[in-house]
Amino acid sequence: MRKFALISLAACAAFAAPAQAQQPAAPPPPVPYGETINLEQAKLVADAAMAEAKKNNWFMAITVVGPAGDLVYFAKMDNTQYASVTISQHKARAAATFRRPTKAFEENLAKGPEFIYQLTLDGMIGSQGGVPLIVGGKLIGAIGCSGGTGPQDLQSCMAGVNALK
């Protein structure tokens, strides 16, 4: 009888124990900061982005910033809309200071109301065309392009990013 009581008690305890939910994988650590992009690198990045825009007949404002979002280099193609000047700077600063492409904010906002809080983050912009610049596994700055559609801005930025490789 005693053995039966112990087995019953153990079985009840096993069923009463809270289920161990599988924990979601931890996000990867943020990219560490590196030295600020220098002027030569910034010009190389901007020139490559501008070449991509010219090839496609897009008019772009192109901004390159350091890791803290400070302006390093800026170029504006003739006939670029005036609003694109500050938008490209905003995209570059956001990509640098948040250490992620601005497309990530755009994608999160499209997921629904649970991401609406992002609109309250200082310096956030939910539009493609801001991309961190990573060299040697470290963030050295970011590029921001504005003047076309979101995908066109991003394509121009990626040409600049690829020029560093």
JSON list of C-alpha atoms in Angstrom, two decimals:
[
{"chain": "A", "resi": 1, "resn": "MET", "atom": "CA", "xyz": [0.00, 0.00, 0.00]},
{"chain": "A", "resi": 2, "resn": "ARG", "atom": "CA", "xyz": [2.83, 2.31, 0.89]},
{"chain": "A", "resi": 3, "resn": "LYS", "atom": "CA", "xyz": [4.51, 1.61, -2.44]},
{"chain": "A", "resi": 4, "resn": "PHE", "atom": "CA", "xyz": [1.25, 2.32, -4.27]},
{"chain": "A", "resi": 5, "resn": "ALA", "atom": "CA", "xyz": [0.83, 5.64, -2.42]},
{"chain": "A", "resi": 6, "resn": "LEU", "atom": "CA", "xyz": [4.39, 6.70, -3.34]},
{"chain": "A", "resi": 7, "resn": "ILE", "atom": "CA", "xyz": [3.91, 5.78, -7.00]},
{"chain": "A", "resi": 8, "resn": "SER", "atom": "CA", "xyz": [0.58, 7.65, -7.07]},
{"chain": "A", "resi": 9, "resn": "LEU", "atom": "CA", "xyz": [2.13, 10.69, -5.42]},
{"chain": "A", "resi": 10, "resn": "ALA", "atom": "CA", "xyz": [5.04, 10.68, -7.89]},
{"chain": "A", "resi": 11, "resn": "ALA", "atom": "CA", "xyz": [2.66, 10.38, -10.84]},
{"chain": "A", "resi": 12, "resn": "CYS", "atom": "CA", "xyz": [0.52, 13.26, -9.60]},
{"chain": "A", "resi": 13, "resn": "ALA", "atom": "CA", "xyz": [3.60, 15.40, -9.07]},
{"chain": "A", "resi": 14, "resn": "ALA", "atom": "CA", "xyz": [4.78, 14.67, -12.60]},
{"chain": "A", "resi": 15, "resn": "PHE", "atom": "CA", "xyz": [1.43, 15.73, -14.09]},
{"chain": "A", "resi": 16, "resn": "ALA", "atom": "CA", "xyz": [1.12, 18.76, -11.82]},
{"chain": "A", "resi": 17, "resn": "ALA", "atom": "CA", "xyz": [4.58, 20.07, -12.67]},
{"chain": "A", "resi": 18, "resn": "PRO", "atom": "CA", "xyz": [4.41, 23.02, -15.04]},
{"chain": "A", "resi": 19, "resn": "ALA", "atom": "CA", "xyz": [5.32, 22.17, -18.59]},
{"chain": "A", "resi": 20, "resn": "GLN", "atom": "CA", "xyz": [8.73, 23.39, -19.60]},
{"chain": "A", "resi": 21, "resn": "ALA", "atom": "CA", "xyz": [8.14, 25.55, -22.66]},
{"chain": "A", "resi": 22, "resn": "GLN", "atom": "CA", "xyz": [10.91, 25.66, -25.17]},
{"chain": "A", "resi": 23, "resn": "GLN", "atom": "CA", "xyz": [12.54, 29.08, -24.98]},
{"chain": "A", "resi": 24, "resn": "PRO", "atom": "CA", "xyz": [12.97, 31.04, -28.22]},
{"chain": "A", "resi": 25, "resn": "ALA", "atom": "CA", "xyz": [16.50, 31.37, -29.46]},
{"chain": "A", "resi": 26, "resn": "ALA", "atom": "CA", "xyz": [18.27, 34.45, -28.17]},
{"chain": "A", "resi": 27, "resn": "PRO", "atom": "CA", "xyz": [18.81, 37.13, -30.79]},
{"chain": "A", "resi": 28, "resn": "PRO", "atom": "CA", "xyz": [22.36, 37.50, -32.04]},
{"chain": "A", "resi": 29, "resn": "PRO", "atom": "CA", "xyz": [24.45, 40.10, -30.23]},
{"chain": "A", "resi": 30, "resn": "PRO", "atom": "CA", "xyz": [24.59, 43.52, -31.90]},
{"chain": "A", "resi": 31, "resn": "VAL", "atom": "CA", "xyz": [27.42, 44.25, -34.29]},
{"chain": "A", "resi": 32, "resn": "PRO", "atom": "CA", "xyz": [30.28, 45.89, -32.34]},
{"chain": "A", "resi": 33, "resn": "TYR", "atom": "CA", "xyz": [31.40, 49.39, -33.20]},
{"chain": "A", "resi": 34, "resn": "GLY", "atom": "CA", "xyz": [34.60, 49.94, -35.14]},
{"chain": "A", "resi": 35, "resn": "GLU", "atom": "CA", "xyz": [36.61, 52.96, -36.18]},
{"chain": "A", "resi": 36, "resn": "THR", "atom": "CA", "xyz": [34.62, 55.66, -37.98]},
{"chain": "A", "resi": 37, "resn": "ILE", "atom": "CA", "xyz": [34.56, 55.37, -41.75]},
{"chain": "A", "resi": 38, "resn": "ASN", "atom": "CA", "xyz": [37.18, 57.67, -43.29]},
{"chain": "A", "resi": 39, "resn": "LEU", "atom": "CA", "xyz": [36.59, 60.17, -46.08]},
{"chain": "A", "resi": 40, "resn": "GLU", "atom": "CA", "xyz": [38.20, 58.00, -48.77]},
{"chain": "A", "resi": 41, "resn": "GLN", "atom": "CA", "xyz": [35.95, 55.04, -47.90]},
{"chain": "A", "resi": 42, "resn": "ALA", "atom": "CA", "xyz": [32.89, 57.30, -47.66]},
{"chain": "A", "resi": 43, "resn": "LYS", "atom": "CA", "xyz": [33.52, 58.73, -51.12]},
{"chain": "A", "resi": 44, "resn": "LEU", "atom": "CA", "xyz": [33.99, 55.21, -52.53]},
{"chain": "A", "resi": 45, "resn": "VAL", "atom": "CA", "xyz": [30.65, 54.12, -51.04]},
{"chain": "A", "resi": 46, "resn": "ALA", "atom": "CA", "xyz": [28.79, 57.24, -52.24]},
{"chain": "A", "resi": 47, "resn": "ASP", "atom": "CA", "xyz": [30.31, 57.08, -55.72]},
{"chain": "A", "resi": 48, "resn": "ALA", "atom": "CA", "xyz": [29.22, 53.44, -56.13]},
{"chain": "A", "resi": 49, "resn": "ALA", "atom": "CA", "xyz": [25.68, 54.30, -54.96]},
{"chain": "A", "resi": 50, "resn": "MET", "atom": "CA", "xyz": [25.60, 57.25, -57.35]},
{"chain": "A", "resi": 51, "resn": "ALA", "atom": "CA", "xyz": [26.82, 55.10, -60.26]},
{"chain": "A", "resi": 52, "resn": "GLU", "atom": "CA", "xyz": [23.98, 52.63, -59.58]},
{"chain": "A", "resi": 53, "resn": "ALA", "atom": "CA", "xyz": [21.45, 55.46, -59.51]},
{"chain": "A", "resi": 54, "resn": "LYS", "atom": "CA", "xyz": [22.79, 56.99, -62.74]},
{"chain": "A", "resi": 55, "resn": "LYS", "atom": "CA", "xyz": [22.74, 53.59, -64.47]},
{"chain": "A", "resi": 56, "resn": "ASN", "atom": "CA", "xyz": [19.01, 53.34, -63.67]},
{"chain": "A", "resi": 57, "resn": "ASN", "atom": "CA", "xyz": [18.21, 57.02, -64.32]},
{"chain": "A", "resi": 58, "resn": "TRP", "atom": "CA", "xyz": [17.28, 57.66, -60.68]},
{"chain": "A", "resi": 59, "resn": "PHE", "atom": "CA", "xyz": [18.02, 60.97, -58.90]},
{"chain": "A", "resi": 60, "resn": "MET", "atom": "CA", "xyz": [19.43, 60.37, -55.43]},
{"chain": "A", "resi": 61, "resn": "ALA", "atom": "CA", "xyz": [20.67, 62.16, -52.36]},
{"chain": "A", "resi": 62, "resn": "ILE", "atom": "CA", "xyz": [23.36, 59.99, -50.75]},
{"chain": "A", "resi": 63, "resn": "THR", "atom": "CA", "xyz": [24.59, 60.32, -47.18]},
{"chain": "A", "resi": 64, "resn": "VAL", "atom": "CA", "xyz": [27.42, 58.48, -45.44]},
{"chain": "A", "resi": 65, "resn": "VAL", "atom": "CA", "xyz": [27.72, 58.76, -41.66]},
{"chain": "A", "resi": 66, "resn": "GLY", "atom": "CA", "xyz": [29.96, 57.36, -38.93]},
{"chain": "A", "resi": 67, "resn": "PRO", "atom": "CA", "xyz": [28.80, 54.87, -36.26]},
{"chain": "A", "resi": 68, "resn": "ALA", "atom": "CA", "xyz": [27.31, 57.65, -34.10]},
{"chain": "A", "resi": 69, "resn": "GLY", "atom": "CA", "xyz": [25.36, 59.05, -37.06]},
{"chain": "A", "resi": 70, "resn": "ASP", "atom": "CA", "xyz": [27.69, 62.00, -37.65]},
{"chain": "A", "resi": 71, "resn": "LEU", "atom": "CA", "xyz": [27.93, 63.19, -41.25]},
{"chain": "A", "resi": 72, "resn": "VAL", "atom": "CA", "xyz": [31.09, 62.10, -43.08]},
{"chain": "A", "resi": 73, "resn": "TYR", "atom": "CA", "xyz": [30.09, 62.62, -46.72]},
{"chain": "A", "resi": 74, "resn": "PHE", "atom": "CA", "xyz": [27.07, 63.84, -48.67]},
{"chain": "A", "resi": 75, "resn": "ALA", "atom": "CA", "xyz": [26.27, 63.98, -52.41]},
{"chain": "A", "resi": 76, "resn": "LYS", "atom": "CA", "xyz": [23.14, 65.07, -54.24]},
{"chain": "A", "resi": 77, "resn": "MET", "atom": "CA", "xyz": [22.57, 64.39, -57.90]},
{"chain": "A", "resi": 78, "resn": "ASP", "atom": "CA", "xyz": [21.16, 67.18, -60.05]},
{"chain": "A", "resi": 79, "resn": "ASN", "atom": "CA", "xyz": [17.35, 67.16, -60.22]},
{"chain": "A", "resi": 80, "resn": "THR", "atom": "CA", "xyz": [16.97, 65.24, -56.93]},
{"chain": "A", "resi": 81, "resn": "GLN", "atom": "CA", "xyz": [13.88, 66.28, -55.00]},
{"chain": "A", "resi": 82, "resn": "TYR", "atom": "CA", "xyz": [14.71, 68.60, -52.10]},
{"chain": "A", "resi": 83, "resn": "ALA", "atom": "CA", "xyz": [13.01, 66.42, -49.50]},
{"chain": "A", "resi": 84, "resn": "SER", "atom": "CA", "xyz": [15.49, 63.63, -50.25]},
{"chain": "A", "resi": 85, "resn": "VAL", "atom": "CA", "xyz": [18.38, 65.60, -48.74]},
{"chain": "A", "resi": 86, "resn": "THR", "atom": "CA", "xyz": [17.12, 65.29, -45.16]},
{"chain": "A", "resi": 87, "resn": "ILE", "atom": "CA", "xyz": [15.51, 61.89, -45.75]},
{"chain": "A", "resi": 88, "resn": "SER", "atom": "CA", "xyz": [18.83, 60.34, -46.88]},
{"chain": "A", "resi": 89, "resn": "GLN", "atom": "CA", "xyz": [20.53, 61.79, -43.81]},
{"chain": "A", "resi": 90, "resn": "HIS", "atom": "CA", "xyz": [17.78, 60.45, -41.56]},
{"chain": "A", "resi": 91, "resn": "LYS", "atom": "CA", "xyz": [18.03, 56.95, -43.09]},
{"chain": "A", "resi": 92, "resn": "ALA", "atom": "CA", "xyz": [21.82, 56.88, -42.68]},
{"chain": "A", "resi": 93, "resn": "ARG", "atom": "CA", "xyz": [21.68, 58.08, -39.05]},
{"chain": "A", "resi": 94, "resn": "ALA", "atom": "CA", "xyz": [18.97, 55.53, -38.16]},
{"chain": "A", "resi": 95, "resn": "ALA", "atom": "CA", "xyz": [20.88, 52.65, -39.77]},
{"chain": "A", "resi": 96, "resn": "ALA", "atom": "CA", "xyz": [24.04, 53.60, -37.88]},
{"chain": "A", "resi": 97, "resn": "THR", "atom": "CA", "xyz": [22.58, 54.34, -34.46]},
{"chain": "A", "resi": 98, "resn": "PHE", "atom": "CA", "xyz": [20.17, 51.38, -34.41]},
{"chain": "A", "resi": 99, "resn": "ARG", "atom": "CA", "xyz": [22.79, 49.10, -36.04]},
{"chain": "A", "resi": 100, "resn": "ARG", "atom": "CA", "xyz": [20.31, 47.66, -38.54]},
{"chain": "A", "resi": 101, "resn": "PRO", "atom": "CA", "xyz": [18.92, 48.40, -41.99]},
{"chain": "A", "resi": 102, "resn": "THR", "atom": "CA", "xyz": [15.93, 50.74, -41.99]},
{"chain": "A", "resi": 103, "resn": "LYS", "atom": "CA", "xyz": [14.09, 48.07, -43.97]},
{"chain": "A", "resi": 104, "resn": "ALA", "atom": "CA", "xyz": [13.83, 46.12, -40.68]},
{"chain": "A", "resi": 105, "resn": "PHE", "atom": "CA", "xyz": [11.64, 48.87, -39.23]},
{"chain": "A", "resi": 106, "resn": "GLU", "atom": "CA", "xyz": [9.51, 48.93, -42.37]},
{"chain": "A", "resi": 107, "resn": "GLU", "atom": "CA", "xyz": [9.03, 45.15, -42.20]},
{"chain": "A", "resi": 108, "resn": "ASN", "atom": "CA", "xyz": [8.15, 45.25, -38.49]},
{"chain": "A", "resi": 109, "resn": "LEU", "atom": "CA", "xyz": [5.59, 48.02, -38.98]},
{"chain": "A", "resi": 110, "resn": "ALA", "atom": "CA", "xyz": [3.93, 45.93, -41.70]},
{"chain": "A", "resi": 111, "resn": "LYS", "atom": "CA", "xyz": [3.48, 43.04, -39.24]},
{"chain": "A", "resi": 112, "resn": "GLY", "atom": "CA", "xyz": [0.77, 44.86, -37.33]},
{"chain": "A", "resi": 113, "resn": "PRO", "atom": "CA", "xyz": [-0.10, 46.96, -34.33]},
{"chain": "A", "resi": 114, "resn": "GLU", "atom": "CA", "xyz": [2.24, 45.18, -31.92]},
{"chain": "A", "resi": 115, "resn": "PHE", "atom": "CA", "xyz": [5.11, 47.06, -33.60]},
{"chain": "A", "resi": 116, "resn": "ILE", "atom": "CA", "xyz": [3.48, 50.49, -33.58]},
{"chain": "A", "resi": 117, "resn": "TYR", "atom": "CA", "xyz": [5.68, 51.41, -30.60]},
{"chain": "A", "resi": 118, "resn": "GLN", "atom": "CA", "xyz": [8.58, 51.79, -33.06]},
{"chain": "A", "resi": 119, "resn": "LEU", "atom": "CA", "xyz": [7.05, 55.07, -34.19]},
{"chain": "A", "resi": 120, "resn": "THR", "atom": "CA", "xyz": [7.91, 56.50, -30.77]},
{"chain": "A", "resi": 121, "resn": "LEU", "atom": "CA", "xyz": [11.64, 55.71, -31.03]},
{"chain": "A", "resi": 122, "resn": "ASP", "atom": "CA", "xyz": [13.69, 58.86, -31.53]},
{"chain": "A", "resi": 123, "resn": "GLY", "atom": "CA", "xyz": [15.41, 58.82, -34.90]},
{"chain": "A", "resi": 124, "resn": "MET", "atom": "CA", "xyz": [13.60, 55.78, -36.30]},
{"chain": "A", "resi": 125, "resn": "ILE", "atom": "CA", "xyz": [12.51, 55.78, -39.95]},
{"chain": "A", "resi": 126, "resn": "GLY", "atom": "CA", "xyz": [10.42, 52.96, -41.39]},
{"chain": "A", "resi": 127, "resn": "SER", "atom": "CA", "xyz": [11.56, 53.23, -44.98]},
{"chain": "A", "resi": 128, "resn": "GLN", "atom": "CA", "xyz": [14.07, 51.26, -47.05]},
{"chain": "A", "resi": 129, "resn": "GLY", "atom": "CA", "xyz": [17.33, 52.91, -48.02]},
{"chain": "A", "resi": 130, "resn": "GLY", "atom": "CA", "xyz": [19.43, 53.04, -44.85]},
{"chain": "A", "resi": 131, "resn": "VAL", "atom": "CA", "xyz": [22.09, 50.33, -44.47]},
{"chain": "A", "resi": 132, "resn": "PRO", "atom": "CA", "xyz": [24.88, 49.85, -41.90]},
{"chain": "A", "resi": 133, "resn": "LEU", "atom": "CA", "xyz": [28.44, 49.63, -43.22]},
{"chain": "A", "resi": 134, "resn": "ILE", "atom": "CA", "xyz": [30.25, 46.66, -41.70]},
{"chain": "A", "resi": 135, "resn": "VAL", "atom": "CA", "xyz": [33.98, 46.09, -42.20]},
{"chain": "A", "resi": 136, "resn": "GLY", "atom": "CA", "xyz": [35.86, 43.33, -40.42]},
{"chain": "A", "resi": 137, "resn": "GLY", "atom": "CA", "xyz": [32.72, 42.45, -38.47]},
{"chain": "A", "resi": 138, "resn": "LYS", "atom": "CA", "xyz": [32.46, 45.97, -37.03]},
{"chain": "A", "resi": 139, "resn": "LEU", "atom": "CA", "xyz": [30.11, 48.85, -37.72]},
{"chain": "A", "resi": 140, "resn": "ILE", "atom": "CA", "xyz": [32.06, 51.75, -39.24]},
{"chain": "A", "resi": 141, "resn": "GLY", "atom": "CA", "xyz": [29.06, 53.81, -40.38]},
{"chain": "A", "resi": 142, "resn": "ALA", "atom": "CA", "xyz": [26.01, 53.69, -42.60]},
{"chain": "A", "resi": 143, "resn": "ILE", "atom": "CA", "xyz": [24.73, 54.86, -45.96]},
{"chain": "A", "resi": 144, "resn": "GLY", "atom": "CA", "xyz": [21.36, 56.43, -46.65]},
{"chain": "A", "resi": 145, "resn": "CYS", "atom": "CA", "xyz": [19.84, 57.00, -50.09]},
{"chain": "A", "resi": 146, "resn": "SER", "atom": "CA", "xyz": [16.65, 58.82, -51.00]},
{"chain": "A", "resi": 147, "resn": "GLY", "atom": "CA", "xyz": [15.07, 59.96, -54.24]},
{"chain": "A", "resi": 148, "resn": "GLY", "atom": "CA", "xyz": [13.46, 56.86, -55.70]},
{"chain": "A", "resi": 149, "resn": "THR", "atom": "CA", "xyz": [11.10, 54.22, -54.41]},
{"chain": "A", "resi": 150, "resn": "GLY", "atom": "CA", "xyz": [12.13, 52.30, -51.30]},
{"chain": "A", "resi": 151, "resn": "PRO", "atom": "CA", "xyz": [13.53, 49.37, -53.30]},
{"chain": "A", "resi": 152, "resn": "GLN", "atom": "CA", "xyz": [15.41, 51.78, -55.61]},
{"chain": "A", "resi": 153, "resn": "ASP", "atom": "CA", "xyz": [16.90, 53.58, -52.61]},
{"chain": "A", "resi": 154, "resn": "LEU", "atom": "CA", "xyz": [17.94, 50.24, -51.13]},
{"chain": "A", "resi": 155, "resn": "GLN", "atom": "CA", "xyz": [19.45, 49.04, -54.41]},
{"chain": "A", "resi": 156, "resn": "SER", "atom": "CA", "xyz": [21.57, 52.20, -54.62]},
{"chain": "A", "resi": 157, "resn": "CYS", "atom": "CA", "xyz": [22.68, 51.74, -51.01]},
{"chain": "A", "resi": 158, "resn": "MET", "atom": "CA", "xyz": [23.66, 48.13, -51.61]},
{"chain": "A", "resi": 159, "resn": "ALA", "atom": "CA", "xyz": [25.89, 49.17, -54.50]},
{"chain": "A", "resi": 160, "resn": "GLY", "atom": "CA", "xyz": [27.68, 51.42, -52.01]},
{"chain": "A", "resi": 161, "resn": "VAL", "atom": "CA", "xyz": [27.89, 48.67, -49.39]},
{"chain": "A", "resi": 162, "resn": "ASN", "atom": "CA", "xyz": [29.32, 46.23, -51.97]},
{"chain": "A", "resi": 163, "resn": "ALA", "atom": "CA", "xyz": [32.02, 48.74, -52.94]},
{"chain": "A", "resi": 164, "resn": "LEU", "atom": "CA", "xyz": [33.60, 48.23, -49.49]},
{"chain": "A", "resi": 165, "resn": "LYS", "atom": "CA", "xyz": [33.98, 44.47, -50.01]}
]
